[in-house]
mmCIF file of C-alpha atoms in Angstrom:
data_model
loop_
_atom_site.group_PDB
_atom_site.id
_atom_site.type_symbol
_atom_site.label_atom_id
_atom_site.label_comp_id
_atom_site.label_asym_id
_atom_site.label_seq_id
_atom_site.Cartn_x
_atom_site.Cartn_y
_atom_site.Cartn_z
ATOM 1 C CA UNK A 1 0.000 0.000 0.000
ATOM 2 C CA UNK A 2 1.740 3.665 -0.780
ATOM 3 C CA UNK A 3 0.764 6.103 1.350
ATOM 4 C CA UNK A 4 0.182 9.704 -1.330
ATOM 5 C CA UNK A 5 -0.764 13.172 0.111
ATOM 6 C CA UNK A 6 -2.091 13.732 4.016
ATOM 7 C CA UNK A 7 -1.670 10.336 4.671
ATOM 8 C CA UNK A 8 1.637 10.142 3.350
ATOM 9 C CA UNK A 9 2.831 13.056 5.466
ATOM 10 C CA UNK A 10 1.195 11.619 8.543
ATOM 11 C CA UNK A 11 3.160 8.463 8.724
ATOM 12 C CA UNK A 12 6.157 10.301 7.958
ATOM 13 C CA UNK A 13 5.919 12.662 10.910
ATOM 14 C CA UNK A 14 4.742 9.388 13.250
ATOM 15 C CA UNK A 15 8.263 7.883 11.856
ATOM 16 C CA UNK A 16 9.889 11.047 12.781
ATOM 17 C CA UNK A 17 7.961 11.134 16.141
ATOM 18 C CA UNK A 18 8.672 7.411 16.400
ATOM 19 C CA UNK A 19 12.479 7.946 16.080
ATOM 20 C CA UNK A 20 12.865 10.702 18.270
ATOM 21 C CA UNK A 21 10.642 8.749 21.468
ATOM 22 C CA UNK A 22 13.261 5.687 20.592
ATOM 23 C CA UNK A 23 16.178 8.637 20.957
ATOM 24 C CA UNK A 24 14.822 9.822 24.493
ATOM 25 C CA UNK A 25 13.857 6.307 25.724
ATOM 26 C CA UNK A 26 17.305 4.973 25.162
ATOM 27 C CA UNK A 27 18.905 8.544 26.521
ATOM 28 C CA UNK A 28 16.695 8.123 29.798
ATOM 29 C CA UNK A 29 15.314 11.241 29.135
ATOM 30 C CA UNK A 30 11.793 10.438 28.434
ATOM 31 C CA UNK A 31 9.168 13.522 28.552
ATOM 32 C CA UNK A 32 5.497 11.767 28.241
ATOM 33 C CA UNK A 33 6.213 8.375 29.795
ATOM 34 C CA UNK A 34 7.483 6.555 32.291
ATOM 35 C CA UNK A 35 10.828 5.828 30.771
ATOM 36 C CA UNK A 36 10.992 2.207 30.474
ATOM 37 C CA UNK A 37 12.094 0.358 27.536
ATOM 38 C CA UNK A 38 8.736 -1.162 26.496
ATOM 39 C CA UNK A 39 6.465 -0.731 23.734
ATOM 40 C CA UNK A 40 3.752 0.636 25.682
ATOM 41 C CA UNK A 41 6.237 3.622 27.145
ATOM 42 C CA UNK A 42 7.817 4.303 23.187
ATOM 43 C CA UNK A 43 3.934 4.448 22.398
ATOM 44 C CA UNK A 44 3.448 6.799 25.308
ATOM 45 C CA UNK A 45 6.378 8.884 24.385
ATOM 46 C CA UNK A 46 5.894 9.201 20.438
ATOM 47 C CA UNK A 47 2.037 9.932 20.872
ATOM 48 C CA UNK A 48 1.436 7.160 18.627
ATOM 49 C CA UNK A 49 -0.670 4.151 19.343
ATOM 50 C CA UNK A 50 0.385 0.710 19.765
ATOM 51 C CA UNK A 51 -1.583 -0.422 17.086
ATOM 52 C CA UNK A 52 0.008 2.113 14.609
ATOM 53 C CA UNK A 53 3.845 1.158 15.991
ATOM 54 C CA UNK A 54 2.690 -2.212 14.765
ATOM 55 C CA UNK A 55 1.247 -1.765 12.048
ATOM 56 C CA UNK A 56 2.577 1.462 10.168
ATOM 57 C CA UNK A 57 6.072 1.477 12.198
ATOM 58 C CA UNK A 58 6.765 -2.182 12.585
ATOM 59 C CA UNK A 59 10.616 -1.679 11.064
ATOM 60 C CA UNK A 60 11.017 1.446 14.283
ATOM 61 C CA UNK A 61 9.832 -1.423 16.628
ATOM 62 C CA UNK A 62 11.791 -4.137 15.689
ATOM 63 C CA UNK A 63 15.037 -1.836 15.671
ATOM 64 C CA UNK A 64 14.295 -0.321 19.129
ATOM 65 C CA UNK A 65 13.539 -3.890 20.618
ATOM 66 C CA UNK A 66 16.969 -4.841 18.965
ATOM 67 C CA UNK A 67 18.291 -1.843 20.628
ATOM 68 C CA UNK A 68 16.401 -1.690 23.969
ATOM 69 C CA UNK A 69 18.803 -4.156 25.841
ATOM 70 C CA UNK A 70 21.821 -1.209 25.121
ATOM 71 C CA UNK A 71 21.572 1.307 27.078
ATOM 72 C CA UNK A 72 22.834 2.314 30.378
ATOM 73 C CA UNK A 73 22.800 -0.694 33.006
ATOM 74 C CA UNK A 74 21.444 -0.088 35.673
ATOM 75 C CA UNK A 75 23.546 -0.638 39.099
ATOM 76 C CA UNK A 76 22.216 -4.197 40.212
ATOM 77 C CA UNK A 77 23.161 -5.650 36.631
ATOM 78 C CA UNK A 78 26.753 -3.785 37.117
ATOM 79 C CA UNK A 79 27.310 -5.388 40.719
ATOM 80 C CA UNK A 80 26.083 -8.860 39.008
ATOM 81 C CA UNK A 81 28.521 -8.349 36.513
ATOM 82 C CA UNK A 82 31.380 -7.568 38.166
ATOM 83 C CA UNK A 83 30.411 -10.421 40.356
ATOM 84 C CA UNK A 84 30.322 -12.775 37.346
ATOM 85 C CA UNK A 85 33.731 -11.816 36.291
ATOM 86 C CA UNK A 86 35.162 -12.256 39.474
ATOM 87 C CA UNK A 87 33.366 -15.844 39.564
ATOM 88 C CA UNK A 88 34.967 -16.547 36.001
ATOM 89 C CA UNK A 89 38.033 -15.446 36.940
ATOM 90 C CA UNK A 90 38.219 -17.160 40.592
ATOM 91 C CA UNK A 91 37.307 -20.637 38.174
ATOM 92 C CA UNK A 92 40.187 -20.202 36.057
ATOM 93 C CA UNK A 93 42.436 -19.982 39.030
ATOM 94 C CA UNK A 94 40.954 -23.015 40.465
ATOM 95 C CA UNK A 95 40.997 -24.832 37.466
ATOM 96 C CA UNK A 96 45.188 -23.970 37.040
ATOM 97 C CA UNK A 97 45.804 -24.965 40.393
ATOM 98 C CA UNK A 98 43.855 -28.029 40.011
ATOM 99 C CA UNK A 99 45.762 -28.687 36.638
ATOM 100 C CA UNK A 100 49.145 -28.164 38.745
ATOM 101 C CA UNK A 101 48.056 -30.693 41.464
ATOM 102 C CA UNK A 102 47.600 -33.667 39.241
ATOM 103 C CA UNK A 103 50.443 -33.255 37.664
ATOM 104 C CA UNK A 104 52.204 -33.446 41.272
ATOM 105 C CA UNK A 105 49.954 -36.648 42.130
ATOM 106 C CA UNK A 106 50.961 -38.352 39.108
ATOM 107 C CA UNK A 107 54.993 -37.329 39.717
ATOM 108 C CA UNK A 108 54.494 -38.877 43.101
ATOM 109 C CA UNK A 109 52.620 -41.653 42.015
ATOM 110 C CA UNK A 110 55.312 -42.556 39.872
ATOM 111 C CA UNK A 111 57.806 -42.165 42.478
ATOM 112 C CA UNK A 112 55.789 -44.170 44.706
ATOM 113 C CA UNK A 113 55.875 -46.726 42.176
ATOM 114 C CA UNK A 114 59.510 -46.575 41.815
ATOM 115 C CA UNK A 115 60.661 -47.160 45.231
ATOM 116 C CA UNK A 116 58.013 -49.913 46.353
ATOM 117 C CA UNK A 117 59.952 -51.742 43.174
ATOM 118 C CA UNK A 118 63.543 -50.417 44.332
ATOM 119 C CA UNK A 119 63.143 -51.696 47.725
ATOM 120 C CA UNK A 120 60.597 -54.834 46.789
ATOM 121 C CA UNK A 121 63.474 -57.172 46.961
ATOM 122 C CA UNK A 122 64.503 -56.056 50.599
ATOM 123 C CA UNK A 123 60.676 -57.253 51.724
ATOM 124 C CA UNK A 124 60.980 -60.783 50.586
ATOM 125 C CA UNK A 125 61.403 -62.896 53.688
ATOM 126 C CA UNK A 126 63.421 -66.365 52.696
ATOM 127 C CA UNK A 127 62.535 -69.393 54.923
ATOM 128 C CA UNK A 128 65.570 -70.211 57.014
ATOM 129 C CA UNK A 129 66.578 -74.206 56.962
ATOM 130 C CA UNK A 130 65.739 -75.533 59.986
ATOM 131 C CA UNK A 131 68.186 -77.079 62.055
ATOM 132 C CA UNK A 132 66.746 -80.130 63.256
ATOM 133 C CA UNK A 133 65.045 -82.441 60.962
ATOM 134 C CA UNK A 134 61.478 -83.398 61.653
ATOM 135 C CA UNK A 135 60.514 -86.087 63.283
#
């Protein structure tokens, strides 16, 4: 469907509208809504319905749902973050110095091994003759 004349002119100032409520909501400096990144508060802020975002605007809505996970974080998702990374790092440690200590189990396995075959010979207890015969 091409839009000619009044109508034409409409949807392009809803796109413009459209673009510039994205702008705000992702600047956190919304004017007419609440500020969160939904489609009811870029509705809100453009002045244009939900209905029209998806029907008229539906390539605005998919790029600010694309978009709407960018913006600033918020200071709960930073701590979590930083709390991640120190998790990831803390398991790399671990899994280094648990890298390290089998390689020290199997050089003292082997050394185990070694000496219970170096002195193996030294455990064998002979029978001794006995003196008198049996009777």
């Amino acid at each position: 469907m091409i839009l000619t004349g009044d109508a034409g002119e409409r949807n392009d100032e809803e796109h413009q509208q459209v673009r510039a409520a994205m702008n705000r909501l992702r600047d956190n400096k919304a004017e007419q809504s609440t500020g969160a990144r939904t489609v009811v508060a870029l509705a809100d802020e453009s002045g244009v319905t939900r209905q029209r975002l998806y029907e008229q605007h539906s390539d605005l809505l998919n790029e600010f749902k694309a978009t709407v996970g960018c913006g600033p974080v918020t200071p709960n998702a930073e701590a979590l973050q930083r709390q991640l990374a120190q998790a990831r790092a803390h398991n790399q440690e671990l899994a280094a110095e648990n890298a390290h200590l089998r390689g020290k189990i199997r050089t003292l396995s082997a050394v185990i091994t070694e000496i219970t075959h170096e002195t193996s010979g030294a455990n064998v207890v002979v029978s001794m003759p006995r003196r008198h015969p049996a009777r």
